[in-house]
């Protein structure tokens, strides 16, 4: 099976702009989670989508939003970009069962905000 | 809330030797998974090994094995016959019943020296 894919791999934006990142999960996986990775804060959970609905949310401002499509692909949007949004954004997919299960990660999108 | 602690920010090991990375966690859940992920400089997060909490037997995957001490909430990773390709950041992660969210430690940067 193909792994988790993310596009684009690299992105440069300026403050105030908005950005959309895309994630395609492993075939058959219905859950997509997003994480922000920075040197100072480590890996932090943004949100999770399952069956086109946000099922769980981390502690991030409303500028960070997402959605999921009927084919389980997910997009993440960040509006009014700030310098502190520069990070590696990782998405992870899983089957979406209730309870513990394994998440598989994509290669990430490196966002640089100038 | 769950917490995951990796007390060794950096470690190094000679090629062909054995190294152990430490991880402790805190949770009130009884049913959960624990993971070790590897993130090489290329940034792709790769699953190394998984341990289901209900299993008493320690998981092994080729040169990688864990020492899971449930009562002590300890989950260490042993890498045998270290190879140059093992150079990476290693993350310990917890996945409980909280949908879509894994909790990560701060990571341990492992350098394998020739």
Coordinates of C-alpha atoms in Angstrom, one line a residue:
Chain A
X1 CA 0.0 0.0 0.0
X2 CA 1.1 3.5 -0.6
X3 CA 2.0 5.5 2.5
X4 CA 0.7 8.8 3.7
X5 CA 1.4 11.6 1.3
X6 CA 1.5 15.3 2.0
X7 CA 1.6 18.2 -0.4
X8 CA 3.4 20.5 -0.8
X9 CA 6.6 19.5 0.9
X10 CA 7.9 23.0 1.3
X11 CA 6.2 26.3 1.5
X12 CA 7.3 29.9 2.0
X13 CA 4.7 32.5 3.0
X14 CA 4.7 36.0 4.5
X15 CA 3.0 37.2 7.6
X16 CA -0.7 37.7 7.2
X17 CA -1.2 35.3 4.4
X18 CA -3.1 32.1 4.6
X19 CA -2.0 28.6 3.6
X20 CA -3.6 25.2 2.9
X21 CA -1.8 21.9 3.4
X22 CA -3.1 18.6 2.0
X23 CA -2.8 15.0 3.3
X24 CA -3.8 11.8 1.7
X25 CA -4.1 8.9 4.1
X26 CA -3.2 5.2 3.6
X27 CA -5.9 3.5 1.6
X28 CA -8.6 2.3 4.0
X29 CA -7.7 4.6 6.8
X30 CA -10.5 6.9 7.8
X31 CA -8.8 8.9 10.5
X32 CA -6.4 11.8 9.8
X33 CA -4.6 13.7 12.5
X34 CA -2.4 16.8 12.2
X35 CA 0.6 17.7 14.3
X36 CA 2.8 20.7 14.5
X37 CA 6.5 20.1 15.1
X38 CA 8.8 22.9 16.2
X39 CA 12.2 22.8 18.0
X40 CA 10.9 24.6 21.0
X41 CA 7.5 22.9 21.5
X42 CA 8.1 19.5 20.1
X43 CA 5.2 17.6 18.5
X44 CA 1.9 19.1 19.3
X45 CA -1.5 17.7 18.3
X46 CA -3.7 20.0 16.3
X47 CA -6.8 18.0 15.5
X48 CA -8.2 14.8 14.1
X49 CA -10.8 14.1 11.5
X50 CA -12.8 11.0 11.1
X51 CA -15.6 10.5 8.5
X52 CA -15.5 14.1 7.6
X53 CA -16.0 15.3 11.1
X54 CA -13.6 16.8 13.6
X55 CA -13.4 14.2 16.4
X56 CA -10.7 15.7 18.6
X57 CA -9.0 19.0 18.9
X58 CA -5.8 20.3 20.4
X59 CA -5.0 23.6 22.1
X60 CA -4.5 25.8 19.0
X61 CA -6.1 29.1 18.1
X62 CA -9.0 29.3 15.7
X63 CA -6.7 30.4 12.9
X64 CA -5.9 26.7 12.5
X65 CA -8.7 24.8 10.9
X66 CA -9.2 21.7 8.8
X67 CA -11.6 19.5 6.9
X68 CA -11.9 16.0 5.6
X69 CA -13.4 14.9 2.3
X70 CA -15.5 11.8 1.6
X71 CA -12.4 10.0 0.3
X72 CA -10.7 10.6 3.7
X73 CA -8.2 13.1 2.3
X74 CA -7.7 16.0 4.6
X75 CA -6.7 19.7 4.3
X76 CA -5.4 22.0 7.0
X77 CA -5.7 25.7 6.7
X78 CA -3.9 28.4 8.7
X79 CA -5.1 31.9 8.3
X80 CA -3.4 35.2 9.1
X81 CA 0.0 33.6 9.4
X82 CA 2.4 34.6 12.1
X83 CA 6.2 34.1 12.3
X84 CA 5.6 31.5 15.1
X85 CA 3.6 29.3 12.7
X86 CA 6.9 28.3 11.0
X87 CA 7.1 24.6 11.6
X88 CA 7.0 21.1 10.2
X89 CA 3.4 20.0 9.8
X90 CA 2.9 16.3 10.0
X91 CA -0.2 14.4 9.2
X92 CA -0.9 10.8 10.4
X93 CA -3.5 8.3 9.3
X94 CA -5.0 5.4 11.1
X95 CA -8.0 3.1 10.7
X96 CA -10.0 5.2 13.1
X97 CA -11.2 2.5 15.5
X98 CA -12.2 3.5 19.0
X99 CA -9.3 2.9 21.4
X100 CA -5.6 2.6 20.9
X101 CA -4.2 2.0 17.4
X102 CA -1.1 2.8 15.3
X103 CA -0.7 6.1 13.5
X104 CA 1.4 6.2 10.3
X105 CA 3.0 9.5 9.4
X106 CA 3.5 11.4 6.2
X107 CA 6.8 13.1 5.2
X108 CA 5.5 16.5 6.4
X109 CA 5.1 20.0 5.0
X110 CA 7.8 22.4 6.0
X111 CA 6.3 25.9 6.3
X112 CA 8.4 29.0 6.6
X113 CA 6.7 32.3 7.5
X114 CA 8.7 35.4 6.7
Chain B
X1 CA -3.8 14.0 30.7
X2 CA -1.0 11.8 29.6
X3 CA 2.6 12.8 29.7
X4 CA 5.7 11.2 28.1
X5 CA 9.2 11.9 29.3
X6 CA 12.5 11.2 27.6
X7 CA 15.3 12.2 29.9
X8 CA 18.1 11.8 27.4
X9 CA 18.2 14.7 24.9
X10 CA 21.3 13.3 23.1
X11 CA 23.1 10.0 23.0
X12 CA 25.9 8.5 21.0
X13 CA 27.0 4.9 20.4
X14 CA 29.8 3.2 18.4
X15 CA 28.8 1.3 15.3
X16 CA 27.9 -2.4 16.2
X17 CA 27.4 -1.6 19.9
X18 CA 24.2 -1.6 21.8
X19 CA 22.3 1.4 23.1
X20 CA 19.2 1.9 25.3
X21 CA 16.9 4.9 25.1
X22 CA 14.7 5.7 28.1
X23 CA 11.1 6.7 28.3
X24 CA 8.7 7.1 31.1
X25 CA 5.0 7.9 30.9
X26 CA 2.1 8.8 33.1
X27 CA -1.5 7.8 32.5
X28 CA -4.6 6.6 34.3
X29 CA -5.7 4.5 31.4
X30 CA -5.3 0.8 31.4
X31 CA -5.7 0.1 27.6
X32 CA -3.1 1.9 25.5
X33 CA -0.3 1.4 23.0
X34 CA 3.3 2.7 23.3
X35 CA 5.5 3.4 20.3
X36 CA 9.0 4.3 19.3
X37 CA 9.2 6.4 16.2
X38 CA 12.4 7.3 14.3
X39 CA 12.8 10.6 12.5
X40 CA 16.0 10.8 10.4
X41 CA 17.3 14.1 9.1
X42 CA 15.0 13.5 6.1
X43 CA 12.1 14.2 8.5
X44 CA 9.9 11.2 7.7
X45 CA 8.6 9.8 10.9
X46 CA 8.9 6.0 10.8
X47 CA 7.4 3.5 13.2
X48 CA 10.1 1.5 14.8
X49 CA 8.2 -0.7 17.3
X50 CA 4.9 -0.9 19.0
X51 CA 3.9 -2.4 22.4
X52 CA 0.3 -3.1 23.4
X53 CA -0.1 -2.5 27.2
X54 CA -2.2 -5.7 27.7
X55 CA 0.7 -7.8 26.4
X56 CA 3.3 -8.9 29.0
X57 CA 5.8 -10.0 26.4
X58 CA 8.2 -7.3 25.3
X59 CA 8.0 -6.5 21.6
X60 CA 10.9 -7.1 19.3
X61 CA 11.6 -6.1 15.7
X62 CA 14.9 -7.4 14.4
X63 CA 17.6 -5.3 16.1
X64 CA 15.1 -3.3 18.1
X65 CA 13.5 -4.5 21.3
X66 CA 11.7 -2.8 24.2
X67 CA 11.7 -3.3 28.0
X68 CA 8.1 -2.5 29.0
X69 CA 7.5 -2.2 32.7
X70 CA 3.9 -1.4 33.1
X71 CA 3.8 -0.9 36.8
X72 CA 6.8 1.4 36.7
X73 CA 5.4 3.1 33.5
X74 CA 8.7 2.7 31.8
X75 CA 9.2 1.9 28.1
X76 CA 12.9 1.7 27.0
X77 CA 14.2 1.0 23.5
X78 CA 17.2 -1.2 23.0
X79 CA 19.0 -1.1 19.6
X80 CA 21.5 -3.9 19.1
X81 CA 24.3 -3.9 16.6
X82 CA 23.9 -0.2 15.9
X83 CA 24.3 0.9 12.3
X84 CA 25.1 4.3 10.8
X85 CA 21.6 4.4 9.4
X86 CA 20.2 4.4 12.9
X87 CA 21.3 8.0 13.4
X88 CA 18.1 9.9 13.9
X89 CA 15.9 11.5 16.5
X90 CA 13.8 8.9 18.4
X91 CA 10.4 9.7 19.8
X92 CA 8.5 7.7 22.4
X93 CA 4.8 8.1 22.0
X94 CA 1.6 7.1 23.9
X95 CA -1.7 6.4 22.3
X96 CA -4.7 5.7 24.5
X97 CA -8.4 5.9 24.0
X98 CA -8.3 9.6 23.1
X99 CA -9.3 9.5 19.5
X100 CA -6.6 10.5 17.0
X101 CA -4.1 11.9 19.5
X102 CA -0.7 10.5 20.3
X103 CA 1.3 12.1 23.0
X104 CA 5.0 12.4 22.3
X105 CA 8.1 12.8 24.3
X106 CA 10.7 15.5 23.4
X107 CA 12.8 13.1 21.6
X108 CA 16.4 11.7 21.9
X109 CA 18.9 12.5 19.2
X110 CA 21.0 9.4 18.6
X111 CA 24.3 9.5 16.8
X112 CA 25.9 6.3 15.7
X113 CA 29.7 6.8 15.2
X114 CA 31.8 4.8 12.8

